[in-house]
Amino acid sequence: MEKNQEFTVTIEDMNEDGAGVGKLDGYIWFIKDTVIGDVVRAKAMKMKKSYGFARLMEVLEPSAGRVEPPCPVSRQCGGCQLQAMSYEEQLRFKENKVLNNLMRIGKFKRDEIKMLPIMGMENPWRYRNKAQFPFGRNKDGEIIAGFYAGRTHDIIGNDDCLLGVEENQEILGIIKGFMKENGLEPYDENAHKGLVRHVLIRKGFKTGELMVCLVVNGRTLGGRLEDGLRDSRADSLADNSADRLAGCLVEKLCQVKGMTSISYSVNMEKTNVIMGKEVVNLYGPGYITDYIGDVQYQISPLSFYQVNPVQTEKLYGTALEYADLSGNETVWDLYCGIGTISLFLAQKAKKVYGVEIIPQAIEDARRNAALNGMDNVEFFVGKAEEVLPEQYEKNQIHADVIVVDPPRKGCDTVCLDTILKMRPEKVVYVSCDSATLARDLRYLADGGYVVGKVRGCDMFPGTVHTECIVELCRK
Ligand code: SAH
């Protein structure tokens, strides 16, 4: 095969990035925008020794699971890798991925795995409570907001991402109009010039409260004040008009139903990090409130919070079910983030200890515990693989149940070894990567645990990400 040569292939699988996988004479092709079951004509683009990348030219025979993507920019945007797959097909794909990894990497036999049906969404659209839109200009020089095209920093204009809330469109319209009227420039990454970088929009699904936080390359909404990089327009506006501008923006945004918190974040760095470290409050209490189940959370612009609250409730509910608490248990929640699972568990346990590496997350966790009047939770800042062994050796701590929810790389072996030494009755493993999950489950199984129920939970419909919960019982 030569570069640019075209060929026909059947798509048999999908890789981690959501590209279709097809085989031709033992050679593997990755082809974006295809669906398992498609027969396609593709063009060879880049070839390595045993695999290559090809571009989809034509779908010759569409898969039974193929649908017309409802989003007009789904192919350029790349945020939803699975939009051309029907939702039932997406769920099957995710369930199979977990099962295959448990068998292939974890070496579990099919009949050893008690797989429950994956928990999907009734309506797999508009599920995200948070969106971050970058601003820029299109070819015609108009201000646009949207998303970066896959693997680039080119902005695809899109005010109404179908994963986000309907209010996004109205809010973006207001901000773009405000920028135009007042001559506020969108930020230009290459020149490191212009003011408005991003907007963060969040909504409390249970409360209806809305938050807007504008990320600006300046100390005030008037533009940059202190360095030589002033835009001429922003320069003349800068000094005294900053307050007037802020007032004007607040007034406009408050017309949106539910508007509760308006702020801006100062980010003058040359960086890919979206939010600045500093937040200046313009209107409201500085946070919005939301609930997962009966637990209340205050969410500020910089707080982490699960983006799909409907599925989060199902995920945590299942974790709680697998923990099987009666009220007398001591529970450890490792990789606890802002303590969402810890607080969920604390409703049914005697005592919950949470461990998390990021200090600000633990501050949020403590505040949320107090907000809910929960005094049976305690949080530690540090690495799970350091805090747990230290507490075990120094204080002979005990656990009836240990819940882990690690990042994609899974648990550290020191952490797993300590869990095995502590011998809790149950371990509940919440995972966002079934490959590392399979590896860790094998380790725990060899150390004396039996893998019980396994259940997927679709936290991110339209994307390849797969979340899953596993119950482990001591032999
Ligand atoms: N359980 C939380 C968040 C899970 S995400 C929730 O449901 O909201 C994984 C968390 O693990 C992140 O907050 C990350 O900061 C934290 N983390 C990463 N490595 C860690 C480590 N070695 N020890 C403890 N926490 C860690």
CSV table of C-alpha atoms and ligand atoms in Angstrom, one decimal, residues 304 306 312 315-316 333-341 355-358 361 382-385 405-407 409, ligand 1:
chain,number,residue,atom,x,y,z
A,304,PHE,CA,-14.2,20.4,40.5
A,306,GLN,CA,-18.9,15.9,38.2
A,312,THR,CA,-23.3,10.7,38.8
A,315,LEU,CA,-22.9,5.9,39.8
A,316,TYR,CA,-22.7,6.8,43.5
A,333,ASP,CA,-12.7,6.7,50.2
A,334,LEU,CA,-9.5,6.9,48.3
A,335,TYR,CA,-9.0,9.5,45.5
A,336,CYS,CA,-12.0,11.3,46.9
A,337,GLY,CA,-11.8,14.6,45.0
A,338,ILE,CA,-14.2,17.1,46.6
A,339,GLY,CA,-15.6,14.2,48.7
A,340,THR,CA,-18.7,13.5,46.7
A,341,ILE,CA,-18.6,9.8,47.2
A,355,VAL,CA,-7.9,10.8,50.8
A,356,GLU,CA,-7.1,13.2,48.0
A,357,ILE,CA,-3.9,14.7,46.6
A,358,ILE,CA,-5.2,18.2,45.7
A,361,ALA,CA,-10.3,19.8,46.6
A,382,GLY,CA,-1.9,13.3,50.3
A,383,LYS,CA,-1.3,10.4,48.0
A,384,ALA,CA,-3.4,7.4,48.7
A,385,GLU,CA,-0.3,5.2,48.4
A,405,ASP,CA,-12.0,6.1,42.3
A,406,PRO,CA,-8.5,6.6,40.9
A,407,PRO,CA,-7.5,8.6,37.8
A,409,LYS,CA,-3.6,5.2,35.5
B,1,SAH,N1,-14.2,10.5,43.6
B,1,SAH,C1,-14.1,11.8,43.1
B,1,SAH,C2,-13.0,12.1,42.1
B,1,SAH,C3,-12.3,11.0,41.4
B,1,SAH,S1,-11.2,11.6,40.2
B,1,SAH,C4,-15.5,12.1,42.6
B,1,SAH,O1,-16.3,11.3,42.3
B,1,SAH,O2,-15.8,13.3,42.4
B,1,SAH,C5,-9.7,11.0,40.8
B,1,SAH,C6,-9.1,11.9,41.9
B,1,SAH,O3,-7.9,11.3,42.3
B,1,SAH,C7,-8.7,13.3,41.4
B,1,SAH,O4,-9.4,14.2,42.3
B,1,SAH,C8,-7.2,13.4,41.6
B,1,SAH,O5,-6.8,14.7,42.0
B,1,SAH,C9,-7.0,12.4,42.7
B,1,SAH,N2,-5.6,11.7,42.7
B,1,SAH,C10,-4.8,11.5,41.7
B,1,SAH,N3,-3.7,10.8,42.1
B,1,SAH,C11,-3.9,10.6,43.4
B,1,SAH,C12,-3.1,9.9,44.4
B,1,SAH,N4,-2.0,9.3,44.1
B,1,SAH,N5,-3.6,9.8,45.7
B,1,SAH,C13,-4.8,10.4,46.0
B,1,SAH,N6,-5.5,11.1,45.1
B,1,SAH,C14,-5.1,11.2,43.8
